GROMACS .gro file of C-alpha atoms in nm:
model
  167
    1MET     CA    1   1.951   1.810   0.547
    2ILE     CA    2   1.949   1.427   0.542
    3ARG     CA    3   1.573   1.423   0.607
    4ASN     CA    4   1.512   1.654   0.306
    5GLU     CA    5   1.730   1.436   0.081
    6ARG     CA    6   1.536   1.126   0.183
    7HIS     CA    7   1.206   1.309   0.128
    8ASP     CA    8   1.321   1.415  -0.221
    9ARG     CA    9   1.433   1.058  -0.300
   10ASP     CA   10   1.101   0.914  -0.179
   11ALA     CA   11   0.906   1.174  -0.382
   12ALA     CA   12   1.105   1.088  -0.695
   13GLU     CA   13   1.049   0.717  -0.633
   14ARG     CA   14   0.674   0.775  -0.588
   15ARG     CA   15   0.663   0.959  -0.922
   16ARG     CA   16   0.851   0.671  -1.088
   17LEU     CA   17   0.620   0.407  -0.940
   18ARG     CA   18   0.312   0.609  -1.042
   19SER     CA   19   0.446   0.616  -1.397
   20LEU     CA   20   0.498   0.238  -1.390
   21ILE     CA   21   0.142   0.186  -1.262
   22GLU     CA   22  -0.001   0.411  -1.535
   23ARG     CA   23   0.190   0.224  -1.806
   24ALA     CA   24   0.098  -0.121  -1.673
   25GLY     CA   25  -0.256  -0.100  -1.799
   26VAL     CA   26  -0.384  -0.378  -1.572
   27ALA     CA   27  -0.376  -0.448  -1.199
   28MET     CA   28  -0.507  -0.756  -1.026
   29LEU     CA   29  -0.735  -0.630  -0.749
   30MET     CA   30  -0.749  -0.885  -0.465
   31ASN     CA   31  -0.990  -0.876  -0.173
   32VAL     CA   32  -1.171  -1.116   0.059
   33ASP     CA   33  -1.522  -1.232  -0.029
   34GLU     CA   34  -1.822  -1.301   0.196
   35HIS     CA   35  -1.692  -1.655   0.265
   36GLY     CA   36  -1.345  -1.540   0.372
   37ALA     CA   37  -1.183  -1.656   0.046
   38HIS     CA   38  -0.940  -1.441  -0.150
   39VAL     CA   39  -1.078  -1.331  -0.485
   40GLY     CA   40  -0.921  -1.127  -0.761
   41ARG     CA   41  -0.996  -0.976  -1.094
   42PRO     CA   42  -0.805  -0.772  -1.353
   43MET     CA   43  -0.893  -0.404  -1.350
   44LEU     CA   44  -0.766  -0.082  -1.504
   45PRO     CA   45  -0.580   0.132  -1.246
   46LEU     CA   46  -0.655   0.502  -1.277
   47LEU     CA   47  -0.444   0.780  -1.129
   48VAL     CA   48  -0.521   1.147  -1.079
   49GLN     CA   49  -0.239   1.401  -1.081
   50ASN     CA   50  -0.127   1.511  -0.732
   51ASP     CA   51  -0.352   1.250  -0.571
   52PRO     CA   52  -0.196   0.960  -0.373
   53HIS     CA   53  -0.481   0.712  -0.439
   54ILE     CA   54  -0.531   0.445  -0.702
   55TYR     CA   55  -0.880   0.437  -0.851
   56PHE     CA   56  -1.088   0.186  -1.044
   57LEU     CA   57  -1.428   0.218  -1.208
   58THR     CA   58  -1.677  -0.062  -1.151
   59HIS     CA   59  -2.047  -0.134  -1.145
   60ARG     CA   60  -2.248  -0.042  -0.837
   61SER     CA   61  -2.421  -0.381  -0.844
   62SER     CA   62  -2.098  -0.585  -0.864
   63ARG     CA   63  -2.017  -0.835  -0.590
   64LYS     CA   64  -1.685  -0.662  -0.521
   65VAL     CA   65  -1.866  -0.344  -0.407
   66MET     CA   66  -2.050  -0.543  -0.139
   67GLN     CA   67  -1.733  -0.734  -0.049
   68LEU     CA   68  -1.529  -0.414  -0.010
   69ALA     CA   69  -1.796  -0.260   0.212
   70ALA     CA   70  -1.762  -0.557   0.449
   71ARG     CA   71  -1.383  -0.604   0.422
   72PRO     CA   72  -1.203  -0.301   0.276
   73GLN     CA   73  -0.846  -0.437   0.286
   74VAL     CA   74  -0.714  -0.497  -0.065
   75GLY     CA   75  -0.401  -0.601  -0.244
   76LEU     CA   76  -0.300  -0.512  -0.597
   77THR     CA   77  -0.043  -0.690  -0.809
   78ILE     CA   78   0.099  -0.502  -1.103
   79ILE     CA   79   0.369  -0.590  -1.356
   80SER     CA   80   0.520  -0.303  -1.549
   81ALA     CA   81   0.846  -0.257  -1.738
   82ASN     CA   82   1.023  -0.547  -1.565
   83CYS     CA   83   0.908  -0.423  -1.224
   84TYR     CA   84   0.681  -0.629  -1.000
   85LEU     CA   85   0.464  -0.435  -0.757
   86VAL     CA   86   0.243  -0.547  -0.470
   87VAL     CA   87   0.026  -0.271  -0.326
   88ALA     CA   88  -0.147  -0.302   0.012
   89GLY     CA   89  -0.426  -0.063   0.092
   90THR     CA   90  -0.779   0.007   0.204
   91ALA     CA   91  -1.063   0.054  -0.043
   92CYS     CA   92  -1.387   0.246  -0.034
   93THR     CA   93  -1.646   0.307  -0.301
   94SER     CA   94  -1.803   0.631  -0.416
   95ARG     CA   95  -2.074   0.738  -0.656
   96ASP     CA   96  -1.947   1.099  -0.655
   97PRO     CA   97  -2.026   1.226  -1.006
   98GLU     CA   98  -1.733   1.470  -1.004
   99LEU     CA   99  -1.483   1.193  -0.921
  100ILE     CA  100  -1.629   0.966  -1.187
  101ARG     CA  101  -1.601   1.249  -1.443
  102ARG     CA  102  -1.235   1.304  -1.346
  103LEU     CA  103  -1.162   0.934  -1.401
  104TRP     CA  104  -1.370   0.901  -1.716
  105ASN     CA  105  -1.241   0.814  -2.062
  106PRO     CA  106  -1.479   0.779  -2.361
  107THR     CA  107  -1.357   0.421  -2.421
  108TYR     CA  108  -1.523   0.320  -2.091
  109ARG     CA  109  -1.862   0.334  -2.269
  110ALA     CA  110  -1.800  -0.032  -2.353
  111TRP     CA  111  -1.865  -0.106  -1.983
  112PHE     CA  112  -2.086   0.191  -1.899
  113PRO     CA  113  -2.316   0.260  -2.198
  114GLY     CA  114  -2.472   0.557  -2.017
  115GLY     CA  115  -2.138   0.739  -2.018
  116ASP     CA  116  -1.996   0.914  -1.713
  117ASP     CA  117  -2.354   0.961  -1.588
  118ASP     CA  118  -2.425   0.586  -1.605
  119ARG     CA  119  -2.632   0.482  -1.301
  120GLU     CA  120  -2.400   0.185  -1.243
  121ALA     CA  121  -2.068   0.378  -1.255
  122THR     CA  122  -1.895   0.358  -0.918
  123ALA     CA  123  -1.540   0.453  -0.823
  124ILE     CA  124  -1.324   0.235  -0.602
  125THR     CA  125  -1.065   0.443  -0.418
  126VAL     CA  126  -0.761   0.261  -0.282
  127ALA     CA  127  -0.572   0.444  -0.009
  128VAL     CA  128  -0.222   0.304  -0.058
  129GLU     CA  129  -0.055   0.200   0.265
  130ARG     CA  130   0.254   0.027   0.128
  131ILE     CA  131   0.413  -0.079  -0.198
  132ASP     CA  132   0.660  -0.367  -0.208
  133TYR     CA  133   0.843  -0.399  -0.538
  134TRP     CA  134   1.117  -0.594  -0.710
  135GLU     CA  135   1.321  -0.495  -1.013
  136PRO     CA  136   1.530  -0.776  -1.158
  137PRO     CA  137   1.790  -0.670  -1.413
  138GLY     CA  138   1.637  -0.612  -1.755
  139SER     CA  139   1.950  -0.713  -1.940
  140ARG     CA  140   1.986  -1.079  -2.038
  141ALA     CA  141   2.362  -1.044  -2.013
  142ILE     CA  142   2.341  -0.930  -1.651
  143ARG     CA  143   2.097  -1.211  -1.567
  144LEU     CA  144   2.335  -1.462  -1.730
  145VAL     CA  145   2.630  -1.330  -1.527
  146GLN     CA  146   2.419  -1.352  -1.210
  147ALA     CA  147   2.321  -1.711  -1.294
  148ILE     CA  148   2.682  -1.813  -1.357
  149LYS     CA  149   2.790  -1.649  -1.031
  150ALA     CA  150   2.510  -1.828  -0.844
  151VAL     CA  151   2.618  -2.165  -0.984
  152LEU     CA  152   2.984  -2.103  -0.902
  153THR     CA  153   2.924  -1.969  -0.551
  154ARG     CA  154   2.628  -2.199  -0.480
  155ARG     CA  155   2.430  -1.898  -0.362
  156PRO     CA  156   2.097  -1.814  -0.521
  157VAL     CA  157   2.038  -1.499  -0.718
  158GLU     CA  158   1.842  -1.256  -0.507
  159THR     CA  159   1.631  -0.967  -0.624
  160PRO     CA  160   1.597  -0.742  -0.323
  161MET     CA  161   1.254  -0.618  -0.229
  162LYS     CA  162   1.212  -0.244  -0.189
  163THR     CA  163   0.931  -0.089   0.011
  164LEU     CA  164   0.768   0.251  -0.011
  165ASP     CA  165   0.500   0.370   0.231
  166GLY     CA  166   0.209   0.536   0.051
  167LEU     CA  167   0.194   0.660  -0.305
   0.00000   0.00000   0.00000
């Protein structure tokens, strides 16, 4: 019984985090380049219903496609509705036309003039391994009370990190 309750709680939390990711609009995709340096760029995270991956559309000829082929470990940072998320995962790229069509939105023509059949359109699939996230209180009054308490007790305010495996 306890295992089922935890499973239900985790499933509800995954749905909530997916909603936060969808509403965020932007994720910083971080990877390691050919020189071993960390590089990042803002990208639009795309989710598919009943699919545990996070997707991005990019250009086949972009440097990140070559970088991900050599070093597929990625990190995403996302800020949404006063929640801070760090996603760790492994990325791969795909030119699967069906996947690209599932992810497609007509507004993407700004980046892919050929539409969902654009020769450059490539999907990045991130298999989510772990999500660490922090949710500080949204209320200014609560934050003020926490600050006063911290000053009086000489103990810093802490926002506990939560972790969820997978998405």
